[in-house]
Amino acid sequence: MTKTAITPTRAENYPEWYQQVISAADLAENSAVRGCMVIKPWGYAIWELIQADLDKRFKKTGHVNAYFPLLIPLSHLEKEAEHVEGFAKECAVVTHHRLVPDGKGGLKPDGELEEPFVIRPTSETIIGESFSKWVKSYRDLPLLINQWANVMRWEMRTRMFLRTSEFLWQEGHTVHATDTEAVAETIQMLGVYADFVQDVLAMPVIKGEKPCFERFPGAVNTYCIEAMMQDCKALQAGTSHFLGQNFAKASNIQFQNKSGEMETAWTTSWGVSTRMIGGLIMTHSDDNGLVLPPRIAPYQIVIQPIYRNDEQRDTVINYCNSLKQDLESQLFAGNEIRVHIDDRDIQGGAKSWEWIKKGVPLRLEVGMRDVENNAVMLSRRDDVGNKNSIAKSDLINGAVKILTKMQTSLFAKAESFRNERMTAISSIDEFNKFFAGDKNVDRGFAVAYAVDEVGIEEFIKPLKVTARCIPLANNDVAGACIFTGKPASHKMVFAKAY
Amino acid sequence: MTKTAITPTRAENYPEWYQQVISAADLAENSAVRGCMVIKPWGYAIWELIQADLDKRFKKTGHVNAYFPLLIPLSHLEKEAEHVEGFAKECAVVTHHRLVPDGKGGLKPDGELEEPFVIRPTSETIIGESFSKWVKSYRDLPLLINQWANVMRWEMRTRMFLRTSEFLWQEGHTVHATDTEAVAETIQMLGVYADFVQDVLAMPVIKGEKPCFERFPGAVNTYCIEAMMQDCKALQAGTSHFLGQNFAKASNIQFQNKSGEMETAWTTSWGVSTRMIGGLIMTHSDDNGLVLPPRIAPYQIVIQPIYRNDEQRDTVINYCNSLKQDLESQLFAGNEIRVHIDDRDIQGGAKSWEWIKKGVPLRLEVGMRDVENNAVMLSRRDDVGNKNSIAKSDLINGAVKILTKMQTSLFAKAESFRNERMTAISSIDEFNKFFAGDKNVDRGFAVAYAVDEVGIEEFIKPLKVTARCIPLANNDVAGACIFTGKPASHKMVFAKAY
């Protein structure tokens, strides 16, 4: 048996493997604040790449960024009934505005606020307040705003990246003159998410609509992208909500139409968060640690110089610097290749394993012999344990091609994995059998006719299964709901989920 | 008298003029949350440019970004005595983690926390917790981390950008093996701030050290950059703190040195915030609204197409698009020129004034006659009311030069303004006269010999004057302190301040 860098392996204990990959790649750690994590530099660098790429896509589709208050007055949150009910149980509440000595050498809260504030779990209600002032006429529409921010939901069971009390995200909030335009925006942004997640994170996703009982609190329709992790569980990687006029009514967002009459506007909201990094980890990583698709790797290539003395060092480092420069002049996916020279004084094997566990796509070792031969020793993250000498010029000319191939291979591998684990289910018995048995063995996605009604939850809840979505593509079909027997106009995807 | 776009003018009522400039430029607005503002898209675009530029400078000097929790357990904040005393009076305190019905149709806080949390007013104590785990050996040093985040200080008197309860900032936190290295880092980052503020925001600043009674709570030395606003008041635009071993001791940040012994580390922290935007507004703006130095303008050039019918529209818009493309292919200060075509269907004069009030450096009007003449009508923000026809090719070839000139002129103008208002003061009588009289007339910066001792505050407080800093440059001098008569080894700068 080959020793792997991560213990336990995926097969031995998947949840523990996940934590160990995060720790070995130095992505994040738990903090002294219950349920809140510290995002360490390597993890944050991934988030910065996600932000930069998504931000470009948002701006290309006409959105601009703004920033709204962290705190929401209780009275604002209460405006939309379903919404507040959905979030009341997990709100961090600010009740005081200073600290005073507690008489025991410590401090205690003082200065009770007349009205408590909630740390935003999401910002529809506080943004609605502004929008009601910004929107006056049809000329002000559409209003297309995005916010990059931290939000807080007091979660009882947390897991790094996947579910934390505080997390980082972006939340788009838009206002439109008609329902048609608002629905189109909702679907457009779902597409932006899907393209990004598939093209950059190399994660195949199913675009779908949430069944009625899984909607965002206060939404008319919620759309989502669903990915399959390596333990066959589903992960919701992003959501886009058509809010109808619910929030516009609650916040009084009205506009004068072309005929001079006042109309209530239509709104949308959509978001992705640091949770995506959890999905990224679980889609590609292996028993040697993190695997990063090249487009999301903070360093796509790490160069490890090897030398015995100062004289050798000068020669090797010069060679490495010029190699770095040549590689950086290449464009991969529209950006300069990101190259790092790791000249730290630590043992070579330990250094190599560090970058393997961090998921860097390509590593180059450069010693005196390589300099003499005008070559480098190339190691690939998708072929751990092997290294091959390659001419320097071949590497420089071929780097973009190698990275592109690695990117598409990772997507293809994840896509086959998922497609092999999508099973058509045609009866409730089959459904029960599919999800029954050892709860550590997950069977993937079940696809079955099902009506979009509240009642069907009763059939799936006992199995700890959730209805993930009604896929948007190739789903114009008709059959009998496997739960109720009623005619269903679509299939639905079911899975155990994060 | 010429009518101006902003009422009142600076001369009539400076504080109100400031608010009106913000409102007219659509930079920000007050929110429903006491002391918290909404940063609107035009204001946020300026912040994004500040972030992007500073982030590059931080990375160039070896820093990486990370993210730490929003909430700080009370017990952590209490660890550094001076620090907690400095912030206790303005802390937002989280005491509950859910909401339940209050029996009157509303909600009330529930689920009281065992230990309250404070929303970070700054993050030394929570970051210290992580650093104590990250730093083990001298090999882990220096540790150079930055965080982009929101922070909260419950301010009683707030003013948009200058002083708000919640604000956006970056906070650098670094750990070093020696005091020398930590001091060098503190001074280096002060230099990074000064270069950025002078080169990009075109604001002249004095680099200096804060007198002992103006230090950051818990710091050994605090360094700052001080700018002069158009009402002659001082604005602190950034600070960099040498924290000695105070926080390292409080958080137990220790490392094993090369000889294998444990040593306590030395730390620094440094930050700038959205407050800089307040300084930017007050340095350059005039009675027609915001004036933006080109390097910080979200759009450096706005093109306004003018046409009477669809046929003309096609011709004019084509011309504008090609003009935009040609301009964007020019590099100004290392970036593509930022050009926007404003084709909204609103009256031409109103449209022009909107961009004037938003501070856009150059506006181009393009109508049929301009197309025929291969020309554009050019208006400059530094010459409101005039416009001149210029050949399209001349504009394209000259745009970078014009923008560069505008940038340096704005700096030069602000620098002369400040230099003319720096007065050498040689006695306490002169000092009192300088700052006495009508409190709406501010006299600028007083420069005098003064000892760095707590006692001198008594002389200046009654005049509502503050000691801004001991300048670092050209200050190796000696004279008698104007307050105490004791020998002073430097001059100090005094001013009324924001």
Coordinates of N, CA and C in Angstrom, one line a residue, chain A residues 171-360:
Chain A
E171 N -23.5 39.6 -2.6 CA -24.9 39.5 -2.8 C -25.3 40.5 -3.8
G172 N -25.9 40.1 -4.9 CA -26.4 41.0 -5.9 C -27.8 41.3 -5.6
H173 N -28.2 42.6 -5.8 CA -29.6 43.0 -5.5 C -30.0 43.9 -6.7
T174 N -31.1 43.5 -7.4 CA -31.4 44.3 -8.5 C -32.9 44.7 -8.5
V175 N -33.3 45.8 -9.2 CA -34.7 46.2 -9.2 C -35.0 46.4 -10.7
H176 N -36.2 46.0 -11.0 CA -36.7 46.0 -12.4 C -38.1 46.5 -12.5
A177 N -38.4 47.0 -13.8 CA -39.8 47.5 -14.0 C -40.8 46.5 -14.2
T178 N -40.4 45.3 -14.7 CA -41.3 44.2 -15.0 C -40.9 42.9 -14.4
D179 N -41.8 42.0 -14.2 CA -41.5 40.7 -13.7 C -40.6 39.9 -14.8
T180 N -40.9 40.1 -16.0 CA -40.2 39.4 -17.1 C -38.7 39.8 -17.0
E181 N -38.4 41.1 -16.9 CA -37.0 41.5 -16.8 C -36.3 40.9 -15.5
A182 N -37.1 40.9 -14.4 CA -36.5 40.4 -13.2 C -36.2 38.9 -13.3
V183 N -37.1 38.2 -13.9 CA -36.9 36.8 -14.1 C -35.7 36.5 -15.0
A184 N -35.6 37.3 -16.0 CA -34.5 37.2 -17.0 C -33.1 37.4 -16.2
E185 N -33.1 38.5 -15.4 CA -31.9 38.8 -14.6 C -31.6 37.6 -13.7
T186 N -32.6 37.0 -13.0 CA -32.4 35.9 -12.1 C -31.7 34.7 -12.8
I187 N -32.2 34.4 -14.0 CA -31.7 33.3 -14.8 C -30.3 33.7 -15.4
Q188 N -30.1 34.9 -15.8 CA -28.8 35.4 -16.3 C -27.7 35.2 -15.3
M189 N -28.0 35.6 -14.0 CA -27.0 35.5 -13.0 C -26.7 34.0 -12.6
L190 N -27.7 33.2 -12.7 CA -27.5 31.8 -12.5 C -26.5 31.2 -13.5
G191 N -26.7 31.7 -14.7 CA -25.8 31.3 -15.8 C -24.4 31.8 -15.6
V192 N -24.2 33.1 -15.1 CA -22.9 33.6 -14.8 C -22.2 32.7 -13.7
Y193 N -23.0 32.3 -12.7 CA -22.4 31.4 -11.7 C -22.0 30.1 -12.3
A194 N -22.9 29.5 -13.1 CA -22.6 28.2 -13.6 C -21.4 28.2 -14.5
D195 N -21.3 29.3 -15.4 CA -20.1 29.4 -16.2 C -18.8 29.5 -15.4
F196 N -18.9 30.4 -14.4 CA -17.7 30.6 -13.6 C -17.3 29.3 -12.9
V197 N -18.2 28.6 -12.2 CA -17.9 27.4 -11.5 C -17.4 26.3 -12.4
Q198 N -18.0 26.2 -13.6 CA -17.6 25.1 -14.5 C -16.2 25.5 -15.1
D199 N -16.1 26.7 -15.6 CA -14.9 27.1 -16.4 C -13.7 27.3 -15.5
V200 N -13.9 27.9 -14.3 CA -12.8 28.3 -13.5 C -12.5 27.2 -12.4
L201 N -13.6 26.9 -11.7 CA -13.4 25.9 -10.6 C -13.4 24.4 -11.1
A202 N -13.7 24.3 -12.4 CA -13.8 22.9 -13.0 C -14.8 22.0 -12.3
M203 N -15.8 22.6 -11.8 CA -16.9 21.8 -11.1 C -18.1 21.7 -12.0
P204 N -18.5 20.6 -12.4 CA -19.7 20.5 -13.2 C -20.9 20.7 -12.3
V205 N -21.9 21.5 -12.8 CA -23.1 21.8 -11.9 C -24.4 21.6 -12.7
I206 N -25.4 21.3 -12.0 CA -26.8 21.2 -12.6 C -27.5 22.5 -12.3
K207 N -27.9 23.2 -13.3 CA -28.7 24.4 -13.1 C -30.2 24.0 -12.8
G208 N -30.8 24.5 -11.8 CA -32.2 24.1 -11.6 C -32.9 25.1 -10.7
E209 N -34.2 24.7 -10.5 CA -35.0 25.6 -9.7 C -35.3 24.8 -8.4
K210 N -35.2 25.4 -7.3 CA -35.5 24.8 -6.0 C -37.0 24.4 -5.9
P211 N -37.4 23.3 -5.3 CA -38.8 23.0 -5.1 C -39.3 24.1 -4.1
C212 N -40.6 24.2 -4.0 CA -41.2 25.3 -3.3 C -40.8 25.3 -1.8
F213 N -40.6 24.1 -1.2 CA -40.3 24.1 0.2 C -38.8 24.3 0.5
E214 N -38.0 24.6 -0.5 CA -36.6 24.9 -0.3 C -36.2 26.3 -0.7
R215 N -37.2 27.2 -1.0 CA -36.9 28.5 -1.4 C -36.3 29.4 -0.3
F216 N -35.6 30.4 -0.8 CA -35.1 31.5 0.1 C -36.3 32.1 0.8
P217 N -36.2 32.4 2.1 CA -37.4 33.0 2.8 C -37.8 34.3 2.2
G218 N -38.9 34.3 1.6 CA -39.5 35.6 1.0 C -39.4 35.6 -0.6
A219 N -38.7 34.6 -1.1 CA -38.6 34.5 -2.6 C -39.8 33.9 -3.3
V220 N -40.1 34.3 -4.5 CA -41.1 33.6 -5.3 C -40.5 32.4 -6.0
N221 N -39.3 32.5 -6.6 CA -38.6 31.3 -7.1 C -37.1 31.4 -6.7
T222 N -36.6 30.3 -6.3 CA -35.1 30.2 -6.1 C -34.5 29.3 -7.1
Y223 N -33.4 29.8 -7.7 CA -32.7 28.9 -8.7 C -31.3 28.6 -8.1
C224 N -30.8 27.5 -8.4 CA -29.5 27.1 -7.8 C -28.6 26.4 -8.8
I225 N -27.3 26.2 -8.4 CA -26.5 25.3 -9.1 C -26.0 24.3 -8.1
E226 N -26.2 23.0 -8.5 CA -25.9 21.9 -7.6 C -24.7 21.1 -8.1
A227 N -23.8 20.8 -7.2 CA -22.6 20.0 -7.6 C -22.6 18.7 -6.8
M228 N -21.8 17.7 -7.3 CA -21.7 16.5 -6.6 C -20.3 16.4 -6.0
M229 N -20.2 16.1 -4.7 CA -18.9 15.9 -4.1 C -18.4 14.5 -4.3
Q230 N -17.2 14.2 -3.9 CA -16.6 12.8 -4.1 C -17.2 11.8 -3.1
D231 N -18.0 12.2 -2.1 CA -18.7 11.3 -1.3 C -20.1 11.1 -1.8
C232 N -20.4 11.7 -3.0 CA -21.7 11.6 -3.7 C -22.7 12.5 -3.1
K233 N -22.4 13.3 -2.1 CA -23.4 14.2 -1.6 C -23.5 15.4 -2.5
A234 N -24.6 16.1 -2.4 CA -24.8 17.3 -3.2 C -24.3 18.5 -2.4
L235 N -23.8 19.5 -3.2 CA -23.5 20.8 -2.5 C -24.1 21.9 -3.4
Q236 N -24.9 22.8 -2.8 CA -25.5 23.9 -3.4 C -24.4 25.0 -3.5
A237 N -24.0 25.4 -4.7 CA -22.8 26.2 -4.9 C -23.1 27.7 -5.2
G238 N -24.4 28.0 -5.3 CA -24.8 29.3 -5.6 C -26.3 29.4 -5.8
T239 N -27.0 30.5 -5.4 CA -28.4 30.7 -5.6 C -28.7 32.0 -6.2
S240 N -29.9 32.1 -6.9 CA -30.3 33.3 -7.6 C -31.9 33.3 -7.4
H241 N -32.3 34.4 -6.7 CA -33.7 34.4 -6.3 C -34.5 35.5 -7.1
F242 N -35.7 35.1 -7.6 CA -36.7 36.0 -8.1 C -37.6 36.3 -6.9
L243 N -37.6 37.6 -6.5 CA -38.3 38.0 -5.3 C -39.7 38.5 -5.5
G244 N -40.0 38.5 -6.8 CA -41.4 39.1 -7.1 C -41.5 40.5 -6.6
Q245 N -42.6 40.8 -6.0 CA -42.8 42.2 -5.4 C -42.8 42.1 -3.9
N246 N -42.4 40.9 -3.4 CA -42.5 40.8 -1.9 C -41.6 41.8 -1.2
F247 N -40.4 41.9 -1.5 CA -39.5 42.8 -0.8 C -39.7 44.3 -1.3
A248 N -40.1 44.5 -2.5 CA -40.4 45.8 -3.0 C -41.6 46.4 -2.2
K249 N -42.6 45.5 -1.9 CA -43.7 46.0 -1.1 C -43.3 46.3 0.3
A250 N -42.5 45.4 0.9 CA -42.1 45.5 2.2 C -41.2 46.8 2.4
S251 N -40.4 47.1 1.4 CA -39.5 48.3 1.5 C -40.1 49.5 0.8
N252 N -41.2 49.3 0.1 CA -41.9 50.4 -0.6 C -41.0 50.9 -1.8
I253 N -40.6 50.0 -2.6 CA -39.8 50.4 -3.8 C -40.8 50.6 -5.0
Q254 N -41.0 51.8 -5.3 CA -42.0 52.2 -6.3 C -41.4 53.1 -7.4
F255 N -41.9 53.0 -8.6 CA -41.4 53.9 -9.6 C -42.6 54.5 -10.4
Q256 N -42.3 55.6 -11.0 CA -43.3 56.2 -11.9 C -43.0 55.7 -13.3
N257 N -44.1 55.1 -13.9 CA -43.9 54.5 -15.2 C -44.0 55.5 -16.3
K258 N -43.9 55.1 -17.6 CA -43.9 56.1 -18.7 C -45.1 56.9 -18.8
S259 N -46.2 56.3 -18.3 CA -47.5 57.0 -18.3 C -47.7 57.9 -17.1
G260 N -46.7 57.9 -16.2 CA -46.8 58.8 -15.0 C -47.5 58.2 -13.8
E261 N -47.8 56.9 -13.9 CA -48.4 56.2 -12.8 C -47.4 55.5 -11.9
M262 N -47.7 55.4 -10.6 CA -46.8 54.7 -9.7 C -47.0 53.2 -9.8
E263 N -45.9 52.5 -9.9 CA -45.9 51.0 -9.9 C -45.0 50.4 -8.8
T264 N -45.3 49.3 -8.3 CA -44.4 48.6 -7.4 C -43.3 47.8 -8.3
A265 N -42.1 47.9 -7.9 CA -41.0 47.3 -8.7 C -40.9 45.8 -8.4
W266 N -40.0 45.1 -9.2 CA -39.7 43.7 -9.1 C -38.2 43.6 -8.7
T267 N -37.9 42.7 -7.8 CA -36.5 42.6 -7.4 C -36.0 41.2 -7.5
T268 N -34.6 41.1 -7.5 CA -33.9 39.8 -7.5 C -32.8 39.9 -6.4
S269 N -32.3 38.8 -6.0 CA -31.0 38.8 -5.3 C -30.3 37.4 -5.6
W270 N -29.0 37.4 -5.5 CA -28.2 36.3 -5.9 C -26.9 36.3 -5.2
G271 N -26.4 35.1 -4.8 CA -25.2 35.1 -4.0 C -24.4 33.9 -4.1
V272 N -23.1 34.0 -4.0 CA -22.2 32.9 -3.7 C -21.2 33.3 -2.6
S273 N -20.7 32.3 -2.0 CA -19.9 32.6 -0.8 C -18.6 31.8 -0.7
T274 N -17.9 31.9 0.4 CA -16.7 31.1 0.6 C -17.0 29.6 0.7
R275 N -18.3 29.3 0.8 CA -18.7 27.9 0.7 C -18.2 27.2 -0.6
M276 N -18.1 28.0 -1.7 CA -17.6 27.4 -2.9 C -16.2 26.8 -2.8
I277 N -15.4 27.4 -1.8 CA -14.1 26.8 -1.6 C -14.2 25.4 -1.1
G278 N -15.2 25.2 -0.2 CA -15.4 23.9 0.3 C -15.8 22.9 -0.8
G279 N -16.6 23.4 -1.7 CA -17.0 22.5 -2.9 C -15.8 22.2 -3.8
L280 N -15.0 23.2 -4.0 CA -13.7 23.1 -4.8 C -12.8 22.0 -4.2
I281 N -12.7 22.1 -2.9 CA -11.8 21.1 -2.2 C -12.4 19.7 -2.4
M282 N -13.7 19.5 -2.1 CA -14.2 18.2 -2.2 C -14.4 17.6 -3.5
T283 N -14.4 18.5 -4.6 CA -14.6 18.0 -5.9 C -13.3 17.3 -6.5
H284 N -12.1 18.0 -6.2 CA -10.9 17.6 -6.9 C -9.9 16.9 -6.0
S285 N -9.9 17.2 -4.7 CA -8.7 16.8 -3.9 C -8.6 15.3 -3.8
D286 N -7.4 14.8 -3.4 CA -7.2 13.4 -3.4 C -6.5 13.1 -2.0
D287 N -6.0 11.8 -1.9 CA -5.4 11.4 -0.6 C -4.1 12.0 -0.4
N288 N -3.6 12.8 -1.3 CA -2.3 13.6 -1.1 C -2.6 15.0 -0.8
G289 N -3.9 15.4 -0.7 CA -4.2 16.8 -0.3 C -5.0 17.5 -1.4
L290 N -4.9 18.8 -1.3 CA -5.6 19.7 -2.2 C -5.2 19.5 -3.7
V291 N -6.2 19.5 -4.6 CA -5.9 19.6 -6.0 C -6.6 20.8 -6.5
L292 N -5.8 21.8 -7.1 CA -6.4 23.0 -7.6 C -6.4 23.0 -9.1
P293 N -7.6 23.3 -9.7 CA -7.6 23.5 -11.2 C -6.7 24.7 -11.4
P294 N -5.9 24.7 -12.5 CA -4.9 25.8 -12.7 C -5.5 27.2 -12.6
R295 N -6.7 27.3 -13.2 CA -7.3 28.7 -13.2 C -7.5 29.3 -11.8
I296 N -7.6 28.5 -10.8 CA -7.9 29.0 -9.5 C -6.7 28.8 -8.5
A297 N -5.6 28.4 -9.1 CA -4.4 28.2 -8.2 C -3.7 29.5 -8.0
P298 N -3.4 29.9 -6.7 CA -2.7 31.2 -6.5 C -1.3 31.2 -7.1
Y299 N -0.6 30.0 -7.1 CA 0.6 29.8 -7.9 C 0.2 28.7 -8.8
Q300 N 0.4 28.9 -10.1 CA 0.2 27.7 -11.0 C 1.5 26.9 -11.2
I301 N 2.6 27.6 -10.9 CA 3.9 26.9 -11.0 C 4.8 27.3 -9.9
V302 N 5.3 26.4 -9.2 CA 6.3 26.7 -8.1 C 7.7 26.1 -8.5
I303 N 8.7 27.0 -8.5 CA 10.0 26.6 -8.8 C 10.8 26.4 -7.6
Q304 N 11.5 25.2 -7.4 CA 12.3 24.9 -6.3 C 13.8 24.8 -6.7
P305 N 14.5 25.9 -6.4 CA 16.0 25.8 -6.7 C 16.7 24.9 -5.7
I306 N 17.7 24.2 -6.3 CA 18.5 23.2 -5.4 C 20.0 23.6 -5.6
Y307 N 20.7 23.8 -4.6 CA 22.1 24.1 -4.7 C 22.8 23.7 -3.4
R308 N 24.2 23.7 -3.5 CA 25.0 23.3 -2.3 C 25.8 24.4 -1.7
N309 N 26.0 25.4 -2.4 CA 26.8 26.5 -1.9 C 26.5 27.8 -2.6
D310 N 27.1 28.9 -2.1 CA 26.7 30.3 -2.6 C 26.9 30.4 -4.1
E311 N 28.0 29.8 -4.5 CA 28.4 30.0 -5.9 C 27.3 29.3 -6.8
Q312 N 27.0 28.1 -6.4 CA 25.9 27.3 -7.1 C 24.6 28.1 -7.0
R313 N 24.4 28.7 -5.8 CA 23.1 29.4 -5.6 C 22.9 30.5 -6.7
D314 N 24.0 31.3 -6.9 CA 23.9 32.4 -7.9 C 23.5 31.9 -9.2
T315 N 24.2 30.8 -9.7 CA 23.9 30.2 -11.0 C 22.4 29.8 -11.1
V316 N 22.0 29.0 -10.0 CA 20.7 28.4 -10.1 C 19.6 29.4 -10.0
I317 N 19.8 30.4 -9.1 CA 18.8 31.4 -8.9 C 18.6 32.3 -10.1
N318 N 19.7 32.6 -10.8 CA 19.7 33.4 -12.0 C 18.8 32.6 -13.0
Y319 N 19.1 31.4 -13.1 CA 18.4 30.5 -14.1 C 16.9 30.5 -13.8
C320 N 16.6 30.3 -12.5 CA 15.2 30.3 -12.0 C 14.5 31.6 -12.3
N321 N 15.2 32.7 -12.1 CA 14.6 34.0 -12.3 C 14.2 34.2 -13.8
S322 N 15.2 33.8 -14.6 CA 14.9 34.0 -16.1 C 13.8 33.1 -16.5
L323 N 13.7 31.9 -15.9 CA 12.7 30.9 -16.2 C 11.3 31.5 -15.8
K324 N 11.3 32.0 -14.6 CA 10.1 32.7 -14.1 C 9.6 33.7 -15.0
Q325 N 10.5 34.6 -15.4 CA 10.1 35.7 -16.3 C 9.5 35.2 -17.6
D326 N 10.2 34.2 -18.2 CA 9.7 33.6 -19.4 C 8.3 33.0 -19.3
L327 N 8.1 32.3 -18.2 CA 6.8 31.7 -17.9 C 5.7 32.8 -17.7
E328 N 6.1 33.8 -17.0 CA 5.1 34.9 -16.7 C 4.7 35.7 -17.9
S329 N 5.5 35.6 -18.9 CA 5.1 36.4 -20.1 C 4.1 35.6 -21.0
Q330 N 3.8 34.4 -20.6 CA 2.7 33.6 -21.3 C 1.4 34.0 -20.7
L331 N 0.4 34.0 -21.5 CA -1.0 34.2 -21.0 C -1.8 32.9 -20.9
F332 N -2.3 32.6 -19.7 CA -3.1 31.4 -19.6 C -4.5 31.9 -19.1
A333 N -5.5 31.6 -19.9 CA -6.9 32.1 -19.6 C -6.9 33.6 -19.4
G334 N -6.1 34.3 -20.2 CA -6.2 35.8 -20.2 C -5.4 36.4 -19.1
N335 N -4.7 35.7 -18.3 CA -3.8 36.3 -17.2 C -2.4 35.7 -17.4
E336 N -1.4 36.5 -16.9 CA -0.1 36.0 -16.8 C 0.0 34.8 -16.0
I337 N 0.8 33.8 -16.4 CA 1.0 32.6 -15.5 C 1.5 33.0 -14.2
R338 N 1.0 32.5 -13.1 CA 1.5 32.9 -11.7 C 2.5 31.9 -11.3
V339 N 3.8 32.4 -11.1 CA 4.9 31.6 -10.8 C 5.6 32.1 -9.5
H340 N 6.0 31.1 -8.7 CA 6.6 31.5 -7.4 C 7.9 30.7 -7.3
I341 N 9.0 31.4 -6.9 CA 10.2 30.7 -6.6 C 10.3 30.5 -5.1
D342 N 10.4 29.2 -4.7 CA 10.4 28.9 -3.2 C 11.9 28.6 -2.8
D343 N 12.5 29.7 -2.4 CA 14.0 29.5 -2.0 C 14.2 29.4 -0.5
R344 N 13.1 29.0 0.2 CA 13.3 28.8 1.7 C 14.3 27.7 2.0
D345 N 15.0 27.9 3.1 CA 16.0 27.0 3.5 C 15.4 25.8 4.3
I346 N 14.6 25.0 3.6 CA 14.1 23.8 4.2 C 14.3 22.6 3.3
Q347 N 14.3 21.4 3.9 CA 14.6 20.2 3.2 C 13.7 20.0 2.0
G348 N 14.4 19.5 0.9 CA 13.7 19.5 -0.4 C 12.4 18.6 -0.4
G349 N 12.5 17.5 0.2 CA 11.3 16.6 0.2 C 10.1 17.2 0.9
A350 N 10.4 17.8 2.1 CA 9.4 18.5 2.8 C 8.8 19.6 2.0
K351 N 9.7 20.3 1.3 CA 9.2 21.4 0.5 C 8.3 21.0 -0.6
S352 N 8.7 19.9 -1.3 CA 7.9 19.3 -2.4 C 6.5 18.9 -1.9
W353 N 6.5 18.2 -0.7 CA 5.2 17.8 -0.2 C 4.3 18.9 0.2
E354 N 4.9 20.0 0.7 CA 4.1 21.1 1.1 C 3.3 21.6 -0.1
W355 N 4.0 21.8 -1.3 CA 3.3 22.3 -2.5 C 2.3 21.3 -3.1
I356 N 2.7 20.0 -2.9 CA 1.7 18.9 -3.4 C 0.4 19.1 -2.5
K357 N 0.6 19.2 -1.2 CA -0.6 19.3 -0.3 C -1.4 20.6 -0.5
K358 N -0.7 21.6 -1.1 CA -1.4 22.9 -1.3 C -2.0 22.9 -2.7
G359 N -1.8 21.8 -3.5 CA -2.5 21.6 -4.8 C -1.9 22.4 -6.0
V360 N -0.7 22.8 -5.9 CA -0.1 23.6 -7.0 C 0.1 22.7 -8.2

